[in-house]
Amino acid sequence: MKKIKYLLVAALWVVMPGQANAGDKGYIQASYSLADIGDATGPYRGSGSATYSLDEDLAVGASVGWNLHKNFALEVKLNYIEGDVTEIDSATTRTGSQYNYAVATVGLNYNIDRFALDKTGQFAVIPYVGAGVGWDVGYLDAQKDSEVNCQAPGDCGSGDNRTDNGSVMRVSVGGLVELHKNIGLDLNYDHVWGTVDSHMANVGLRLMF
């Protein structure tokens, strides 16, 4: 997951002329996010069920869309979040406890209408709603700070190192501000239900073609 993290960040910079308008054909977009990721649940050290409290340090996204109609666009959307695992069942974690999370969805956006902001019609706002389905994957490496790994020579344990994945559903609401026929600023909110419950407020730069 660490390698995937750096590859994703590099890819976002490559596409950083960002997300496009409901232009004639399609768009690409790169976004930065303020994310609120819910608690994760799962076995701790291979047994029982524990609650892992997660904090967000970095949240970024990318999307590619294709306009099917002036009001509809097919969109593939990818988000990545990383941060610290702060608690396990309300117990403070050891320094360095971290997680990585990624979600990808395919969905349909509905562009409600285009509202011009000036007489020339070059500047406009397009509010939209969307929904999609897909897959997510998360990795974490965490341990309670109060625990000792080695009880005796040859009798050592470690923290919880685990990966989870599953199907997801995403709903979105947002607005595209057209700055030029090929460039737009996208402001949107995503709610994702998956292995964790995530909320993301995104600001994206869109390139339309």
Coordinates of N, CA and C in Angstrom, one line a residue:
M1 N 0.8 -1.2 0.0 CA 0.0 0.0 0.0 C 0.9 1.3 0.0
K2 N 2.0 1.2 0.6 CA 2.9 2.4 0.6 C 3.3 2.8 -0.8
K3 N 3.7 1.7 -1.6 CA 4.1 2.0 -3.0 C 2.9 2.6 -3.8
I4 N 1.7 2.0 -3.5 CA 0.5 2.5 -4.2 C 0.3 3.9 -3.9
K5 N 0.5 4.3 -2.6 CA 0.3 5.7 -2.2 C 1.1 6.7 -3.0
Y6 N 2.4 6.4 -3.1 CA 3.3 7.3 -3.9 C 3.0 7.3 -5.4
L7 N 2.6 6.2 -5.9 CA 2.2 6.2 -7.3 C 1.0 7.0 -7.6
L8 N 0.0 6.9 -6.7 CA -1.2 7.7 -6.8 C -0.9 9.2 -6.7
V9 N -0.1 9.6 -5.8 CA 0.2 11.0 -5.6 C 0.9 11.5 -6.9
A10 N 1.8 10.7 -7.4 CA 2.5 11.1 -8.6 C 1.5 11.2 -9.8
A11 N 0.6 10.3 -9.9 CA -0.4 10.3 -11.0 C -1.3 11.6 -10.9
L12 N -1.6 12.0 -9.7 CA -2.4 13.2 -9.5 C -1.7 14.4 -10.0
W13 N -0.4 14.5 -9.8 CA 0.3 15.7 -10.3 C 0.4 15.7 -11.8
V14 N 0.4 14.5 -12.4 CA 0.4 14.4 -13.9 C -0.9 14.9 -14.5
V15 N -2.0 14.6 -13.8 CA -3.3 15.0 -14.4 C -3.7 16.4 -13.8
M16 N -2.9 17.1 -13.1 CA -3.3 18.2 -12.3 C -3.8 19.4 -13.1
P17 N -3.8 19.4 -14.4 CA -4.8 20.4 -14.9 C -6.2 19.8 -14.6
G18 N -6.5 19.1 -13.8 CA -7.6 18.6 -13.2 C -9.0 18.2 -13.8
Q19 N -10.1 18.6 -13.3 CA -11.4 18.0 -13.7 C -12.1 18.9 -14.7
A20 N -12.7 18.3 -15.6 CA -13.3 19.1 -16.7 C -14.7 19.4 -16.6
N21 N -15.1 20.3 -17.4 CA -16.5 20.8 -17.5 C -17.4 19.7 -18.2
A22 N -18.7 19.9 -18.0 CA -19.6 19.1 -18.8 C -19.4 19.6 -20.2
G23 N -18.1 19.5 -20.7 CA -17.8 20.0 -22.1 C -18.4 19.1 -23.1
D24 N -17.9 19.2 -24.3 CA -18.5 18.5 -25.4 C -18.3 17.0 -25.3
K25 N -17.1 16.6 -24.9 CA -16.9 15.1 -24.8 C -16.6 14.6 -23.4
G26 N -15.6 15.1 -22.8 CA -15.3 14.5 -21.5 C -14.4 15.4 -20.7
Y27 N -13.8 14.9 -19.6 CA -13.0 15.7 -18.7 C -12.1 14.8 -17.8
I28 N -11.0 15.4 -17.3 CA -10.2 14.8 -16.3 C -10.1 15.8 -15.1
Q29 N -9.9 15.3 -13.9 CA -9.9 16.2 -12.8 C -9.0 15.6 -11.7
A30 N -8.3 16.5 -11.0 CA -7.5 16.2 -9.8 C -8.0 17.1 -8.6
S31 N -8.1 16.5 -7.4 CA -8.8 17.2 -6.3 C -8.0 17.0 -5.0
Y32 N -8.1 18.0 -4.2 CA -7.7 17.9 -2.8 C -8.9 17.9 -1.9
S33 N -8.8 17.2 -0.8 CA -10.1 17.0 0.0 C -9.8 17.2 1.5
L34 N -10.9 17.6 2.1 CA -11.0 17.6 3.6 C -11.9 16.4 3.9
A35 N -11.3 15.4 4.5 CA -12.0 14.1 4.7 C -12.3 13.8 6.2
D36 N -13.4 13.1 6.4 CA -13.7 12.6 7.7 C -14.0 11.1 7.6
I37 N -13.1 10.3 8.0 CA -13.2 8.9 7.8 C -13.7 8.2 9.1
G38 N -14.7 7.4 9.0 CA -15.2 6.7 10.2 C -14.3 5.7 10.8
D39 N -14.7 5.1 11.9 CA -13.9 4.1 12.6 C -13.9 2.8 11.8
A40 N -12.8 2.1 11.8 CA -12.8 0.7 11.2 C -12.9 -0.3 12.3
T41 N -13.5 -1.4 12.0 CA -13.7 -2.5 12.9 C -13.1 -3.8 12.4
G42 N -12.6 -4.6 13.2 CA -12.0 -5.9 12.8 C -11.3 -6.6 14.0
P43 N -10.8 -7.8 13.8 CA -10.1 -8.5 14.8 C -8.8 -7.7 15.2
Y44 N -8.4 -7.8 16.4 CA -7.1 -7.3 16.9 C -6.2 -8.4 17.2
R45 N -5.0 -8.5 16.6 CA -4.1 -9.6 16.8 C -4.7 -10.9 16.5
G46 N -5.6 -10.9 15.5 CA -6.2 -12.1 15.0 C -7.4 -12.7 15.7
S47 N -7.9 -11.9 16.7 CA -9.0 -12.5 17.5 C -9.9 -11.3 17.9
G48 N -11.2 -11.7 18.3 CA -12.1 -10.7 18.8 C -12.5 -9.7 17.7
S49 N -13.1 -8.6 18.2 CA -13.5 -7.5 17.4 C -13.1 -6.2 18.0
A50 N -12.3 -5.3 17.3 CA -11.8 -4.1 17.9 C -12.3 -2.9 17.0
T51 N -12.3 -1.7 17.6 CA -12.7 -0.5 16.9 C -11.4 0.3 16.8
Y52 N -11.0 0.7 15.6 CA -9.8 1.5 15.3 C -10.3 2.9 15.0
S53 N -9.8 3.9 15.7 CA -10.1 5.3 15.5 C -9.1 5.8 14.5
L54 N -9.5 6.5 13.4 CA -8.7 6.9 12.4 C -8.7 8.5 12.3
D55 N -7.5 9.0 12.0 CA -7.3 10.5 11.8 C -6.8 10.7 10.4
E56 N -7.2 11.8 9.8 CA -6.8 12.0 8.4 C -5.6 13.0 8.3
D57 N -4.6 12.6 7.5 CA -3.4 13.5 7.3 C -3.4 14.0 5.8
L58 N -3.8 13.1 4.9 CA -3.8 13.5 3.5 C -5.0 12.9 2.8
A59 N -5.6 13.7 1.9 CA -6.8 13.2 1.2 C -6.8 13.8 -0.2
V60 N -6.7 13.0 -1.2 CA -6.6 13.5 -2.6 C -7.5 12.6 -3.5
G61 N -7.8 13.1 -4.7 CA -8.7 12.4 -5.6 C -8.4 12.7 -7.0
A62 N -8.9 11.9 -7.9 CA -8.8 12.0 -9.3 C -10.1 11.4 -10.0
S63 N -10.5 12.0 -11.1 CA -11.7 11.5 -11.8 C -11.5 11.7 -13.3
V64 N -12.2 10.8 -14.0 CA -12.3 10.9 -15.5 C -13.8 10.8 -15.8
G65 N -14.3 11.7 -16.7 CA -15.7 11.6 -17.1 C -15.9 11.7 -18.6
W66 N -17.0 11.2 -19.0 CA -17.4 11.2 -20.4 C -18.9 11.6 -20.5
N67 N -19.1 12.7 -21.3 CA -20.5 13.2 -21.4 C -21.3 12.4 -22.3
L68 N -22.4 11.8 -21.8 CA -23.3 11.0 -22.6 C -24.4 11.8 -23.2
H69 N -24.7 13.0 -22.6 CA -25.8 13.9 -23.0 C -25.5 15.2 -22.3
K70 N -26.1 16.3 -22.7 CA -25.8 17.5 -22.1 C -26.1 17.5 -20.5
N71 N -26.9 16.6 -20.1 CA -27.3 16.5 -18.7 C -26.6 15.3 -17.9
F72 N -26.1 14.4 -18.7 CA -25.5 13.2 -18.0 C -24.1 12.9 -18.4
A73 N -23.3 12.5 -17.4 CA -21.9 12.2 -17.6 C -21.6 10.9 -16.8
L74 N -20.9 10.0 -17.5 CA -20.3 8.8 -16.8 C -19.0 9.2 -16.2
E75 N -18.8 8.8 -14.9 CA -17.6 9.2 -14.2 C -17.0 8.1 -13.5
V76 N -15.6 8.0 -13.6 CA -14.8 7.1 -12.8 C -14.1 7.9 -11.8
K77 N -14.2 7.6 -10.5 CA -13.7 8.5 -9.5 C -12.8 7.7 -8.5
L78 N -11.7 8.2 -8.2 CA -10.7 7.6 -7.3 C -10.3 8.5 -6.1
N79 N -10.4 8.0 -4.9 CA -9.9 8.8 -3.7 C -8.9 8.0 -2.9
Y80 N -8.0 8.8 -2.3 CA -7.0 8.2 -1.5 C -6.9 9.0 -0.2
I81 N -6.9 8.3 1.0 CA -6.8 8.9 2.3 C -5.8 8.1 3.1
E82 N -4.9 8.9 3.8 CA -4.0 8.2 4.7 C -3.9 9.0 6.0
G83 N -3.5 8.4 7.1 CA -3.4 9.1 8.4 C -3.0 8.1 9.5
D84 N -3.2 8.6 10.7 CA -2.8 7.8 11.9 C -4.0 7.0 12.5
V85 N -3.7 5.9 13.0 CA -4.6 5.1 13.8 C -4.4 5.6 15.3
T86 N -5.3 6.4 15.8 CA -5.1 7.1 17.1 C -5.5 6.2 18.3
E87 N -6.5 5.3 18.2 CA -6.9 4.5 19.3 C -7.4 3.2 18.8
I88 N -7.2 2.2 19.7 CA -7.8 0.8 19.5 C -8.7 0.5 20.7
D89 N -10.0 0.4 20.5 CA -10.9 0.2 21.6 C -10.6 1.3 22.7
S90 N -10.5 2.5 22.4 CA -10.3 3.7 23.3 C -8.9 3.7 23.9
A91 N -8.0 2.7 23.6 CA -6.7 2.7 24.1 C -5.7 3.4 23.2
T92 N -4.9 4.3 23.7 CA -3.9 5.0 22.8 C -3.0 4.1 22.1
T93 N -2.8 4.4 20.8 CA -1.9 3.5 20.0 C -0.4 4.0 20.1
R94 N 0.5 3.1 19.7 CA 1.9 3.4 19.7 C 2.2 4.4 18.5
T95 N 3.1 5.2 18.7 CA 3.6 6.2 17.7 C 3.9 5.4 16.4
G96 N 3.5 5.9 15.3 CA 3.7 5.2 14.0 C 2.6 4.3 13.5
S97 N 1.5 4.2 14.3 CA 0.4 3.4 13.9 C -0.3 4.2 12.8
Q98 N -0.4 3.6 11.6 CA -1.0 4.3 10.4 C -1.9 3.4 9.6
Y99 N -2.6 4.1 8.7 CA -3.5 3.4 7.8 C -3.4 4.0 6.4
N100 N -3.8 3.3 5.4 CA -3.9 3.8 4.0 C -5.3 3.3 3.5
Y101 N -6.0 4.1 2.8 CA -7.3 3.8 2.3 C -7.6 4.3 0.9
A102 N -8.1 3.5 0.0 CA -8.4 4.0 -1.4 C -9.8 3.4 -1.8
V103 N -10.5 4.2 -2.6 CA -11.8 3.8 -3.1 C -12.0 4.3 -4.5
A104 N -12.5 3.4 -5.3 CA -12.7 3.7 -6.8 C -14.2 3.3 -7.1
T105 N -14.9 4.2 -7.8 CA -16.3 4.0 -8.2 C -16.5 4.4 -9.6
V106 N -17.5 3.8 -10.2 CA -18.0 4.2 -11.5 C -19.5 4.6 -11.3
G107 N -19.8 5.8 -11.8 CA -21.2 6.3 -11.5 C -21.7 7.2 -12.6
L108 N -22.8 7.8 -12.4 CA -23.5 8.7 -13.3 C -23.8 10.0 -12.6
N109 N -23.4 11.1 -13.2 CA -23.7 12.4 -12.7 C -24.8 13.1 -13.6
Y110 N -25.7 13.8 -12.9 CA -26.8 14.5 -13.6 C -26.5 16.0 -13.4
N111 N -26.2 16.7 -14.5 CA -26.0 18.1 -14.5 C -27.4 18.8 -14.5
I112 N -27.7 19.5 -13.5 CA -29.1 20.1 -13.3 C -29.4 21.1 -14.4
D113 N -28.5 22.1 -14.5 CA -28.6 23.2 -15.5 C -27.3 24.0 -15.6
R114 N -27.2 24.9 -16.6 CA -26.1 25.7 -16.7 C -26.6 27.2 -16.5
F115 N -26.0 27.8 -15.4 CA -26.4 29.2 -15.1 C -25.2 30.1 -15.4
A116 N -25.4 31.0 -16.4 CA -24.4 31.9 -16.9 C -24.2 33.0 -15.8
L117 N -22.9 33.4 -15.6 CA -22.5 34.4 -14.6 C -22.2 35.7 -15.2
D118 N -22.1 35.8 -16.6 CA -21.8 37.0 -17.3 C -22.6 37.1 -18.6
K119 N -22.6 38.2 -19.2 CA -23.4 38.4 -20.5 C -22.8 37.5 -21.6
T120 N -21.5 37.3 -21.6 CA -20.9 36.5 -22.7 C -21.2 35.1 -22.6
G121 N -21.6 34.6 -21.4 CA -21.8 33.2 -21.2 C -20.6 32.3 -21.0
Q122 N -19.4 33.0 -20.9 CA -18.2 32.2 -20.7 C -18.1 31.6 -19.3
F123 N -18.5 32.4 -18.3 CA -18.4 32.0 -16.9 C -19.8 31.5 -16.5
A124 N -19.8 30.3 -15.9 CA -21.1 29.7 -15.6 C -20.9 28.8 -14.4
V125 N -22.1 28.4 -13.8 CA -22.1 27.4 -12.7 C -23.0 26.3 -13.1
I126 N -22.6 25.1 -13.0 CA -23.4 23.9 -13.3 C -23.5 23.0 -12.0
P127 N -24.6 23.1 -11.3 CA -24.8 22.2 -10.1 C -25.2 20.8 -10.6
Y128 N -24.8 19.8 -9.8 CA -25.0 18.4 -10.2 C -25.1 17.5 -9.0
V129 N -25.7 16.4 -9.3 CA -25.8 15.3 -8.3 C -25.3 14.0 -9.0
G130 N -24.9 13.1 -8.2 CA -24.4 11.8 -8.8 C -24.4 10.7 -7.8
A131 N -24.3 9.5 -8.4 CA -24.2 8.3 -7.6 C -23.4 7.2 -8.3
G132 N -22.7 6.4 -7.5 CA -21.9 5.4 -8.1 C -21.6 4.2 -7.2
V133 N -21.1 3.1 -7.8 CA -20.7 1.9 -7.0 C -19.3 1.5 -7.4
G134 N -18.7 0.8 -6.5 CA -17.3 0.4 -6.8 C -16.7 -0.5 -5.7
W135 N -15.4 -0.3 -5.4 CA -14.7 -1.1 -4.5 C -13.7 -0.3 -3.7
D136 N -13.5 -0.7 -2.4 CA -12.5 0.0 -1.6 C -11.5 -1.0 -1.0
V137 N -10.4 -0.5 -0.6 CA -9.4 -1.3 0.1 C -8.7 -0.5 1.1
G138 N -8.4 -1.1 2.3 CA -7.7 -0.4 3.4 C -6.7 -1.2 4.0
Y139 N -5.6 -0.6 4.4 CA -4.5 -1.3 5.1 C -4.2 -0.5 6.4
L140 N -4.0 -1.2 7.5 CA -3.5 -0.5 8.7 C -2.5 -1.4 9.4
D141 N -1.6 -0.7 10.1 CA -0.6 -1.3 11.0 C -0.6 -0.5 12.3
A142 N -1.1 -1.1 13.3 CA -1.4 -0.4 14.6 C -1.2 -1.3 15.8
Q143 N -0.9 -0.7 16.9 CA -0.7 -1.5 18.2 C -1.0 -0.6 19.4
K144 N -1.6 -1.2 20.4 CA -1.9 -0.4 21.6 C -0.5 -0.1 22.3
D145 N -0.4 1.2 22.7 CA 0.8 1.6 23.3 C 1.2 0.9 24.6
S146 N 0.1 0.4 25.3 CA 0.3 -0.2 26.6 C 0.9 -1.6 26.6
E147 N 0.9 -2.2 25.3 CA 1.2 -3.6 25.2 C 2.7 -3.8 25.0
V148 N 3.2 -4.9 25.5 CA 4.6 -5.3 25.4 C 4.7 -6.5 24.4
N149 N 5.6 -6.3 23.4 CA 5.6 -7.4 22.3 C 6.2 -8.7 22.8
C150 N 7.3 -8.6 23.6 CA 8.0 -9.8 24.0 C 7.7 -10.1 25.5
Q151 N 7.0 -11.2 25.8 CA 6.8 -11.6 27.1 C 8.0 -12.3 27.7
A152 N 8.7 -13.0 26.8 CA 9.9 -13.8 27.2 C 10.7 -14.1 25.9
P153 N 11.9 -14.4 26.0 CA 12.7 -14.7 24.8 C 12.0 -15.8 24.0
G154 N 11.8 -15.5 22.7 CA 11.2 -16.4 21.8 C 9.7 -16.3 21.9
D155 N 9.1 -15.5 22.7 CA 7.7 -15.4 22.8 C 7.3 -13.9 22.6
C156 N 7.3 -13.6 21.3 CA 7.1 -12.2 20.9 C 5.9 -12.1 19.9
G157 N 5.1 -11.0 20.1 CA 4.0 -10.7 19.2 C 4.2 -9.4 18.5
S158 N 3.2 -9.0 17.8 CA 3.3 -7.7 17.1 C 1.9 -7.0 17.2
G159 N 1.8 -5.9 16.6 CA 0.5 -5.2 16.5 C -0.3 -5.8 15.4
D160 N -1.4 -5.2 15.1 CA -2.3 -5.7 14.1 C -1.9 -5.1 12.7
N161 N -1.6 -6.0 11.8 CA -1.3 -5.6 10.4 C -2.3 -6.3 9.5
R162 N -3.2 -5.5 9.0 CA -4.3 -6.1 8.3 C -4.8 -5.3 7.1
T163 N -5.4 -6.0 6.1 CA -6.0 -5.4 4.9 C -7.5 -5.8 4.8
D164 N -8.3 -4.9 4.5 CA -9.8 -5.2 4.3 C -10.2 -4.5 3.0
N165 N -11.2 -5.1 2.3 CA -11.7 -4.6 1.1 C -13.2 -5.0 0.9
G166 N -13.9 -4.3 0.1 CA -15.3 -4.6 -0.1 C -16.0 -3.7 -1.1
S167 N -17.2 -3.9 -1.4 CA -18.0 -3.1 -2.3 C -18.4 -1.8 -1.6
V168 N -18.6 -0.7 -2.4 CA -19.0 0.6 -1.9 C -20.1 1.2 -2.7
M169 N -20.7 2.2 -2.1 CA -21.7 3.0 -2.8 C -21.3 4.5 -2.5
R170 N -21.4 5.3 -3.5 CA -21.0 6.8 -3.3 C -22.2 7.6 -3.8
V171 N -22.5 8.7 -3.1 CA -23.4 9.7 -3.5 C -22.7 11.1 -3.5
S172 N -23.0 11.9 -4.5 CA -22.2 13.2 -4.6 C -23.2 14.3 -4.9
V173 N -22.8 15.5 -4.4 CA -23.5 16.7 -4.8 C -22.5 17.8 -4.9
G174 N -22.6 18.6 -6.0 CA -21.6 19.6 -6.2 C -21.9 20.6 -7.2
G175 N -21.0 21.4 -7.6 CA -21.1 22.5 -8.6 C -19.8 22.7 -9.3
L176 N -19.9 22.8 -10.7 CA -18.8 23.2 -11.5 C -18.8 24.6 -11.9
V177 N -17.7 25.4 -11.6 CA -17.6 26.8 -12.0 C -16.8 26.8 -13.3
E178 N -17.4 27.1 -14.4 CA -16.7 27.2 -15.7 C -15.9 28.5 -15.7
L179 N -14.6 28.4 -15.8 CA -13.7 29.6 -15.9 C -13.3 29.8 -17.3
H180 N -13.4 28.8 -18.2 CA -13.0 28.9 -19.6 C -13.7 27.7 -20.2
K181 N -13.8 27.6 -21.5 CA -14.5 26.5 -22.2 C -13.7 25.2 -21.9
N182 N -12.5 25.3 -21.5 CA -11.7 24.0 -21.2 C -11.3 23.9 -19.8
I183 N -11.6 24.8 -18.9 CA -11.1 24.8 -17.5 C -12.2 25.1 -16.6
G184 N -12.3 24.3 -15.5 CA -13.3 24.6 -14.5 C -12.9 24.3 -13.1
L185 N -13.5 24.9 -12.1 CA -13.2 24.6 -10.7 C -14.4 23.8 -10.2
D186 N -14.2 22.6 -9.6 CA -15.2 21.8 -9.2 C -15.3 21.7 -7.6
L187 N -16.4 22.0 -7.1 CA -16.6 21.9 -5.6 C -17.7 20.9 -5.3
N188 N -17.3 19.9 -4.6 CA -18.3 18.8 -4.4 C -18.1 18.1 -3.0
Y189 N -19.2 17.4 -2.6 CA -19.2 16.6 -1.4 C -19.5 15.2 -1.8
D190 N -18.8 14.2 -1.2 CA -19.0 12.8 -1.4 C -19.3 12.1 -0.1
H191 N -20.2 11.2 -0.1 CA -20.5 10.3 1.0 C -20.3 8.9 0.5
V192 N -19.4 8.2 1.1 CA -19.0 6.8 0.7 C -19.3 5.8 1.8
W193 N -20.1 4.8 1.5 CA -20.4 3.7 2.4 C -19.6 2.5 1.9
G194 N -18.7 2.0 2.7 CA -17.9 0.8 2.3 C -17.3 0.1 3.6
T195 N -16.1 -0.3 3.5 CA -15.5 -0.9 4.7 C -15.4 0.1 5.9
V196 N -15.4 1.4 5.5 CA -15.5 2.5 6.5 C -16.5 3.5 5.9
D197 N -17.1 4.3 6.7 CA -18.0 5.4 6.3 C -17.2 6.7 6.1
S198 N -17.2 7.2 4.9 CA -16.3 8.4 4.7 C -17.1 9.6 4.1
H199 N -16.7 10.8 4.6 CA -17.2 12.0 4.1 C -16.1 12.8 3.5
M200 N -16.2 13.4 2.3 CA -15.2 14.1 1.7 C -15.7 15.4 1.1
A201 N -15.1 16.5 1.4 CA -15.4 17.8 0.8 C -14.2 18.1 -0.2
N202 N -14.5 18.2 -1.5 CA -13.4 18.2 -2.5 C -13.4 19.5 -3.3
V203 N -12.2 19.9 -3.6 CA -12.0 21.1 -4.5 C -11.1 20.6 -5.6
G204 N -11.6 20.6 -6.8 CA -10.9 20.0 -7.9 C -10.7 21.0 -9.1
L205 N -9.6 20.8 -9.8 CA -9.3 21.6 -11.0 C -9.6 20.6 -12.2
R206 N -10.5 21.1 -13.1 CA -11.0 20.2 -14.2 C -10.6 20.7 -15.5
L207 N -10.1 19.7 -16.3 CA -9.7 20.0 -17.7 C -10.7 19.3 -18.6
M208 N -11.4 20.1 -19.5 CA -12.5 19.6 -20.3 C -12.0 19.6 -21.8
F209 N -12.4 18.5 -22.5 CA -12.0 18.4 -23.9 C -13.2 18.0 -24.8

